CSV table of C-alpha atoms in Angstrom, one decimal:
chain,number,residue,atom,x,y,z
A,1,UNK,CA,65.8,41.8,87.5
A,2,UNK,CA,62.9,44.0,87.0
A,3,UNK,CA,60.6,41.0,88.2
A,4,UNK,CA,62.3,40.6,91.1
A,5,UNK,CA,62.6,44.8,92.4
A,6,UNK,CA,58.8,44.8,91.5
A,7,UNK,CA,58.0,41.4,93.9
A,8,UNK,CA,60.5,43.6,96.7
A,9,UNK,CA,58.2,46.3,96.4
A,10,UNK,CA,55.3,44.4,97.4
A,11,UNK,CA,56.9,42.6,100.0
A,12,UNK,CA,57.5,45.7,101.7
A,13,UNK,CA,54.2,47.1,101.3
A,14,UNK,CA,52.8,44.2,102.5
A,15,UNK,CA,54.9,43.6,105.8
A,16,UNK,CA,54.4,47.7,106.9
A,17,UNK,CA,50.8,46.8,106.2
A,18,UNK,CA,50.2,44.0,108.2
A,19,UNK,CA,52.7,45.9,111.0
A,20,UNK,CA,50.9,49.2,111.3
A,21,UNK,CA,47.5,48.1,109.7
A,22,UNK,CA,44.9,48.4,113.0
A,23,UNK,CA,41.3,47.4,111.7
A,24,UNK,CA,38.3,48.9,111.2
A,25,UNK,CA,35.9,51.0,113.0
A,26,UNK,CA,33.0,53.0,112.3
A,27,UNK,CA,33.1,56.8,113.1
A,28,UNK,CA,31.4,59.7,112.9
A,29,UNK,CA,31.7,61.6,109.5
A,30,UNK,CA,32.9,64.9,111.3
A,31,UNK,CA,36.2,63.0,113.3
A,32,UNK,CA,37.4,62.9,109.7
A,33,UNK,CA,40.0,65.1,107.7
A,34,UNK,CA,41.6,65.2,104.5
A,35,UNK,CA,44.3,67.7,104.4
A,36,UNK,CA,45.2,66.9,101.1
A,37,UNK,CA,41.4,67.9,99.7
A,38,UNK,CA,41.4,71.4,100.9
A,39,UNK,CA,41.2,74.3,97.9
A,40,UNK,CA,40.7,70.7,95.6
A,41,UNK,CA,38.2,71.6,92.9
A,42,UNK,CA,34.8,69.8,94.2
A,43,UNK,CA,33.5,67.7,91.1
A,44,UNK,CA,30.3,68.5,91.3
A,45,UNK,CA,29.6,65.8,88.7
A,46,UNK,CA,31.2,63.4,90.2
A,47,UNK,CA,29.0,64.4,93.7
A,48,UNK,CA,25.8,63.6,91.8
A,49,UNK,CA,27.0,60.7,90.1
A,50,UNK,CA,27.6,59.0,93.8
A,51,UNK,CA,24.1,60.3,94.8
A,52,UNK,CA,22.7,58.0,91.9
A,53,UNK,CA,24.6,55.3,93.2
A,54,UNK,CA,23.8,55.7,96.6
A,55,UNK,CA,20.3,56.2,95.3
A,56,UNK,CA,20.0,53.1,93.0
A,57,UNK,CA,22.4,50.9,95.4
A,58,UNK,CA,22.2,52.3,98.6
A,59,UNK,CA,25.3,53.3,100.5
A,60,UNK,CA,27.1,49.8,101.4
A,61,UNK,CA,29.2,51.7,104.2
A,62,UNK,CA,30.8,48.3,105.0
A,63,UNK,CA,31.8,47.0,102.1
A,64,UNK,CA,35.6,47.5,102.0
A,65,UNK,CA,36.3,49.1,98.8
A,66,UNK,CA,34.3,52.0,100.8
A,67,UNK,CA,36.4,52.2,103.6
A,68,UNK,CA,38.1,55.1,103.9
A,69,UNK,CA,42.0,54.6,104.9
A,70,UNK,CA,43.5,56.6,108.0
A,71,UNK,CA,45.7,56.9,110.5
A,72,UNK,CA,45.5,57.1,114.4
A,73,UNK,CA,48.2,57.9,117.0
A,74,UNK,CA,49.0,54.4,119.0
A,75,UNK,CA,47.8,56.6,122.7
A,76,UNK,CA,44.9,58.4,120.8
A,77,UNK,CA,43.9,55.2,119.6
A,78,UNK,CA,44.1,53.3,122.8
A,79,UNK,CA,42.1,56.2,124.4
A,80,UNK,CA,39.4,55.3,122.2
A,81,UNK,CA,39.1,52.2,122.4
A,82,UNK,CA,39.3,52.4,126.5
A,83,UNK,CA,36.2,55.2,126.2
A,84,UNK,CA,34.3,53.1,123.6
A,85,UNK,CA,34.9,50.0,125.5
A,86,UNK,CA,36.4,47.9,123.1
A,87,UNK,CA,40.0,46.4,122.4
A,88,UNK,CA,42.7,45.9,120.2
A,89,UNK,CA,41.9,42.3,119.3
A,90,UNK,CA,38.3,43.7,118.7
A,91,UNK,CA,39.1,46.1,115.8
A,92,UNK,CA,41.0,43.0,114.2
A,93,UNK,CA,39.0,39.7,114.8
A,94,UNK,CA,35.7,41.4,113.8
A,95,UNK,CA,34.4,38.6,111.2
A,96,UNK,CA,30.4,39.7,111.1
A,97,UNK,CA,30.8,42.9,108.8
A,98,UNK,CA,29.9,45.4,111.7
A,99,UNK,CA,32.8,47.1,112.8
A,100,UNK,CA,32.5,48.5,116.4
A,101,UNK,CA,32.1,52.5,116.6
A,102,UNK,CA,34.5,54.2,118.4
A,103,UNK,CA,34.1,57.7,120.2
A,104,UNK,CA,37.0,59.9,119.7
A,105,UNK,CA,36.8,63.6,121.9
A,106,UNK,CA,35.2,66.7,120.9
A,107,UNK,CA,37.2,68.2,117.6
A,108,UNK,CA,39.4,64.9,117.4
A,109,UNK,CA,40.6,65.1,113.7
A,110,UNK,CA,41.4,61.5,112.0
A,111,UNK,CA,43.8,62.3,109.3
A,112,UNK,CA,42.9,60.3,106.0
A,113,UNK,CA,45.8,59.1,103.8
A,114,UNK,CA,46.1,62.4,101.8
A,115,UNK,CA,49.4,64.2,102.7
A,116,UNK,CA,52.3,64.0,104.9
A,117,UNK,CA,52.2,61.4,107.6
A,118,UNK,CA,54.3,58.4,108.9
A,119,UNK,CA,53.4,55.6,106.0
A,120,UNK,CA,55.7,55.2,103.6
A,121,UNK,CA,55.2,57.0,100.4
A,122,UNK,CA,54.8,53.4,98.7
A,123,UNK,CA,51.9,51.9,101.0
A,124,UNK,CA,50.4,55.0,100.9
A,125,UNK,CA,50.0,55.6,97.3
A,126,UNK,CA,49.0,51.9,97.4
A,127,UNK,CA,46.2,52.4,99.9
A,128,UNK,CA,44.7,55.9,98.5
A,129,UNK,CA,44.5,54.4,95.1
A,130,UNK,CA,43.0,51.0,96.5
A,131,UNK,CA,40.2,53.1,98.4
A,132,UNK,CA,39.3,55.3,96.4
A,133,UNK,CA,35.5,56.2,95.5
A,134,UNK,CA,35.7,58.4,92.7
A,135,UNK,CA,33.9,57.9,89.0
A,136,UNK,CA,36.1,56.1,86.6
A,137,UNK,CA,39.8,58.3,85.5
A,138,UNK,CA,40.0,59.8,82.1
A,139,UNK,CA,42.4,59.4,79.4
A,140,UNK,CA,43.6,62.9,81.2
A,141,UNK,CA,43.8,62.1,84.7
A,142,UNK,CA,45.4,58.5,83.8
A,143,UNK,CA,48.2,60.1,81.4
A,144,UNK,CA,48.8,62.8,84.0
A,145,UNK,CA,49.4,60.3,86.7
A,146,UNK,CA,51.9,58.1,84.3
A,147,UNK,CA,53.7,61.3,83.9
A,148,UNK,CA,54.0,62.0,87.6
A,149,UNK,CA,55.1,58.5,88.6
A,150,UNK,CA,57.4,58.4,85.5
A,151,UNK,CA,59.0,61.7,87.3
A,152,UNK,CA,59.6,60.4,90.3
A,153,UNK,CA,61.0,57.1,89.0
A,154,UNK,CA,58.3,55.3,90.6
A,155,UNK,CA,57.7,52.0,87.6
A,156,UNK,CA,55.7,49.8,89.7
A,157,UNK,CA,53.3,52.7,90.2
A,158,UNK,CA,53.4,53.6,86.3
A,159,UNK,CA,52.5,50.7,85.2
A,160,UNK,CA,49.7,50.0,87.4
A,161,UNK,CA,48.4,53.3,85.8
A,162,UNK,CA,48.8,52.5,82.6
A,163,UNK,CA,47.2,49.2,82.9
A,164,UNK,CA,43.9,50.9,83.6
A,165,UNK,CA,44.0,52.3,80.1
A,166,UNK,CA,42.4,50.8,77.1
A,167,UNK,CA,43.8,49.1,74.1
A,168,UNK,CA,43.6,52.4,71.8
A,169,UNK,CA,45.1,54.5,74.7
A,170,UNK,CA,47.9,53.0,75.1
A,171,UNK,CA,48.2,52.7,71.8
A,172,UNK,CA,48.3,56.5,72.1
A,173,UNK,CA,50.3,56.7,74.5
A,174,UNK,CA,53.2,54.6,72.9
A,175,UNK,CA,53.1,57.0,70.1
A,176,UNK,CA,53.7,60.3,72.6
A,177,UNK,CA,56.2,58.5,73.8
A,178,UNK,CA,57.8,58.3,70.0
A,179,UNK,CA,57.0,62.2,69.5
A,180,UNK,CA,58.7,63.6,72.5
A,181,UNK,CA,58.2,67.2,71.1
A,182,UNK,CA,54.3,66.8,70.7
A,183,UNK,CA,54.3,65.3,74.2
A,184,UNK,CA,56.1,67.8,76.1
A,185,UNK,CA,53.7,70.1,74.4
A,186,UNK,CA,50.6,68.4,74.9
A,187,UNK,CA,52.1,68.2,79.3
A,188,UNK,CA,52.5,72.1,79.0
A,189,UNK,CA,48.8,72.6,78.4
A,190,UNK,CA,47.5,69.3,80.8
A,191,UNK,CA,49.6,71.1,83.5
A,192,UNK,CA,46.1,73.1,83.7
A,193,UNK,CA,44.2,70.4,85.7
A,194,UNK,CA,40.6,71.8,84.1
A,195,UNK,CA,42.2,70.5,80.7
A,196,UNK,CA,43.0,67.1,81.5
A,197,UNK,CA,39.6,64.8,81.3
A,198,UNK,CA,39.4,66.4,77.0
A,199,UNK,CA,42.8,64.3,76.3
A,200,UNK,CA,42.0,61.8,74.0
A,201,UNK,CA,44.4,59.5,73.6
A,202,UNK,CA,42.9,57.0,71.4
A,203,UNK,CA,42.7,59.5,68.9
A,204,UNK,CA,46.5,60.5,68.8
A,205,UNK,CA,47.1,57.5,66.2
A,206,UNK,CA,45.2,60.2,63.7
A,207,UNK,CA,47.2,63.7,64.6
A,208,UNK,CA,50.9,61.8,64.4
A,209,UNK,CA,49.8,59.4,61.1
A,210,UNK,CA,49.2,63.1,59.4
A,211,UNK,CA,52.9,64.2,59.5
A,212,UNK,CA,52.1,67.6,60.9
A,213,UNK,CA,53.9,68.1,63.9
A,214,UNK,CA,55.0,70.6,63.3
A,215,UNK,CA,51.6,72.5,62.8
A,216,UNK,CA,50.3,70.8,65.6
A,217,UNK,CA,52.5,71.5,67.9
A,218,UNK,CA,52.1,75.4,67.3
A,219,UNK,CA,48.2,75.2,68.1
A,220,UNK,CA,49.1,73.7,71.6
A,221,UNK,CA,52.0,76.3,72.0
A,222,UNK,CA,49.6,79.0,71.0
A,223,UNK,CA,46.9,77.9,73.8
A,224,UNK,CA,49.4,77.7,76.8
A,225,UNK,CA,50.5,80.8,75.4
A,226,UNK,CA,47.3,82.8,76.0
A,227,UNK,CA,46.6,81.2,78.8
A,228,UNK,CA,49.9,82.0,80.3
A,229,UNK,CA,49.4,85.7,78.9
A,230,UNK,CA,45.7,85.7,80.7
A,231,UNK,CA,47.1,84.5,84.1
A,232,UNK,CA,50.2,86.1,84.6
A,233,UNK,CA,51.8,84.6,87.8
A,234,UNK,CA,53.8,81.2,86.4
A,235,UNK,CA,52.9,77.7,87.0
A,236,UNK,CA,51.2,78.2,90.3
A,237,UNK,CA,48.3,80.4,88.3
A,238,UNK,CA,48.1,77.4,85.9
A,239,UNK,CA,47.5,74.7,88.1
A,240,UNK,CA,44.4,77.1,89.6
A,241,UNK,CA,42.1,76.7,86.6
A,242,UNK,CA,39.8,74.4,86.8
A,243,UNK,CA,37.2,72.1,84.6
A,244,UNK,CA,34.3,74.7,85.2
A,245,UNK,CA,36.9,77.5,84.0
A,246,UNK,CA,38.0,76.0,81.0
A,247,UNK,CA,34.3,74.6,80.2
A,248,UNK,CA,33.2,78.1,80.7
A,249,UNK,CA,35.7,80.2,78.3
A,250,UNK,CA,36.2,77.6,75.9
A,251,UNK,CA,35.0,79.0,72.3
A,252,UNK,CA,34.1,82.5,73.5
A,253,UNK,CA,35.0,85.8,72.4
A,254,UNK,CA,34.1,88.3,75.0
A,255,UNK,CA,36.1,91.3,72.3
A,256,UNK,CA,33.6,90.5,69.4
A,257,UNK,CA,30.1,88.8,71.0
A,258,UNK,CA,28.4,91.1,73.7
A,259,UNK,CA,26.8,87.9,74.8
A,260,UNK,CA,29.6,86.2,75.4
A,261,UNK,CA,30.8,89.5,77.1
A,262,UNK,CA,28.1,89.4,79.3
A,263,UNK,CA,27.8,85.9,80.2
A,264,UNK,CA,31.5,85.4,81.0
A,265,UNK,CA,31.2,89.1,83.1
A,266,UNK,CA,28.6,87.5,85.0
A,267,UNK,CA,30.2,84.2,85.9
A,268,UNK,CA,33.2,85.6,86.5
A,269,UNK,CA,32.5,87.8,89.4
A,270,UNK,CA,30.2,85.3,91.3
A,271,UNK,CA,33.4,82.9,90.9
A,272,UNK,CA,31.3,80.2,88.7
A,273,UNK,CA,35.0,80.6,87.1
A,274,UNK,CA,38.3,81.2,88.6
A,275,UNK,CA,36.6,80.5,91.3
A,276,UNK,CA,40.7,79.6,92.8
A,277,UNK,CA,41.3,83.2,92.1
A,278,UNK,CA,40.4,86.1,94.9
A,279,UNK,CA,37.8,89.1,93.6
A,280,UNK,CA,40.9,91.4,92.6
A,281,UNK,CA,42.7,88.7,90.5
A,282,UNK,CA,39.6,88.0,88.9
A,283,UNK,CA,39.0,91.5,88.2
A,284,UNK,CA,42.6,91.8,86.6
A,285,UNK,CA,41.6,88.7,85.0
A,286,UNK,CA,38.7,89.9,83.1
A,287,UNK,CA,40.3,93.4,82.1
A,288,UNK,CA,42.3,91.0,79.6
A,289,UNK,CA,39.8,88.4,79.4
A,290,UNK,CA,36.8,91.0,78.0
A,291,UNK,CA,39.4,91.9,75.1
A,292,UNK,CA,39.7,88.8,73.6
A,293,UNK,CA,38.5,88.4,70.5
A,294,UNK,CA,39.4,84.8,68.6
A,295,UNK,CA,37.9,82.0,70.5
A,296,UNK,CA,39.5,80.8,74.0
A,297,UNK,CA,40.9,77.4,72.5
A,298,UNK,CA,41.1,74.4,75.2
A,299,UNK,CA,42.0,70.9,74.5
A,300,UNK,CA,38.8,70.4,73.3
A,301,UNK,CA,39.1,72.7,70.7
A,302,UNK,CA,42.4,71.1,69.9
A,303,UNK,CA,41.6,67.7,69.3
A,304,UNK,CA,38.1,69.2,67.2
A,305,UNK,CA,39.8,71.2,64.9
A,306,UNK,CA,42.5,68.5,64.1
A,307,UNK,CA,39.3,66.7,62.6
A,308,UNK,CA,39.4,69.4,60.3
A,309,UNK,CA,43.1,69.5,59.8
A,310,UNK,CA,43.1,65.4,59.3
A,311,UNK,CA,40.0,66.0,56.6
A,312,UNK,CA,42.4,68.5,54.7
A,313,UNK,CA,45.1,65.9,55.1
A,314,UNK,CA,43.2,63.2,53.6
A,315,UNK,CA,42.2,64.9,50.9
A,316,UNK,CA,45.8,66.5,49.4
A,317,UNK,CA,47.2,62.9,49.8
A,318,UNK,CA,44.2,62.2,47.9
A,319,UNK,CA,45.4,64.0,45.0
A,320,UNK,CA,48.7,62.5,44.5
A,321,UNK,CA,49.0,59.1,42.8
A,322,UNK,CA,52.0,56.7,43.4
């Protein structure tokens, strides 16, 4: 039965593609808009890592795993085409790797496959995943996903997730699914986007084989609960901290170091962090933040200090003899 939904699924995704696909073009880089990328954290990691590439491997604009998926109104499409001087059947019969450039007017916005639009949720989750450029997930960003599709009921899409994962992740990730406490807490604390790429999951074999739960579970209560103390203002303040945020706090204590005082002061006003916050939140921010004094734990810091905890462990079981 399961077989058999999954095979339905693709059916349909295949016939609305082959109905509304259109072919390819070239255009210029300013016709296009993501909608969905706007107040999105820029990686700036991930922006030098593609520089490399592009360095080392040149850009390879027409290979098709490059392409960039969007969508086109049927009249503002055949307006295009008409200016450019090309047709329909040119867009889809183009064999020789150079897609024809089209010329759309002055402040024509192509709206690429992030957000609302009329695909249907299935092909376009299909498409945006299929296309896209980025640097290879994390443990983070691929458990995070899981969790989203396994919200919405969406299996097909789940899976395909989790098949990305190694052999020791989803190891891990079988083993949250048997500890249902310690995995809604570790999703409390991955509901701050700058924590998710410091999940390890192939390392969650070690915290559940200690039978500490309990203990564990406390540290990650204890981290979204400074957090949520620091940044008053519910789930929507959570979801604004970033990587560069929790990179930059992580093992400070502004109350007892002057340096770390300083240098969080500093970065904190120029928005190097909280950067998703306006000058007078980040001002209310720091008049809690500069009296911290234990250090700003973080995933991280979780999954270091539960070396320590697994040492300690290790060595009381040490002591007793069967």
């Amino acid at each position: 039965m399961r077989r058999s939904r999954f095979s339905e699924r693709e059916v349909r995704i295949g016939a609305e593609r082959r109905a509304k696909y259109q072919g390819a073009v070239r255009v210029k880089l300013e016709v296009l808009h993501f909608p969905q990328e706007e107040g999105r954290e820029l990686s700036r990691e991930n922006v030098e890592r593609l520089k490399e590439v592009f360095q080392t491997d040149h850009v390879r604009r027409l290979e098709p795993r490059n392409y960039v998926p969007a969508i086109v109104e049927q009249t503002d499409l055949d307006n295009a085409l008409q200016a450019s001087g090309f047709s329909v059947t040119d867009l889809l019969t183009n064999t020789d790797g150079n897609p024809p450039t089209l010329k759309f007017p002055s402040r024509y916005r192509l709206t690429c496959l992030h957000g609302r639009h009329h695909l249907s949720p299935e092909l376009t989750a299909t498409l945006v995943e299929e296309y896209a450029n980025e640097k290879k997930p994390s443990d983070g960003e691929i458990y995070w996903k899981i969790r989203q599709y396994e919200q919405e009921r969406n299996l097909c899409f789940k899976n395909r997730w989790k098949a990305i994962l190694k052999t020791t992740s989803r190891r891990g990730l079988r083993q949250l699914d048997d500890h249902e406490e310690l995995a809604a807490a570790i999703d409390d604390v991955m509901a701050m986007p700058g924590m998710r790429d410091d999940l390890r999951l192939s390392t969650i074999h070690k915290i559940t084989g200690m039978k500490c739960d309990e203990q564990v579970i406390h540290y990650l209560e204890d981290m979204k609960e400074f957090w949520s103390k620091l940044l008053p203002g519910g789930k929507a303040s959570l979801r604004k901290v970033d990587r560069a945020t929790v990179k930059g706090v992580e093992l400070k204590a502004p109350g007892n170091s002057k340096q770390d005082s300083r240098v969080l002061h500093g970065q904190l006003l120029s928005g190097q962090i909280f950067s998703s916050f306006s000058p007078e939140e980040r001002e209310n921010i720091w008049n809690r933040l500069r009296h911290t004094d234990r250090l700003i734990p973080s995933l991280f810091t979780f999954f270091e200090d539960v070396k320590y905890l697994n040492a300690c462990v290790a060595s009381v079981l040490s002591s007793f003899t069967v």
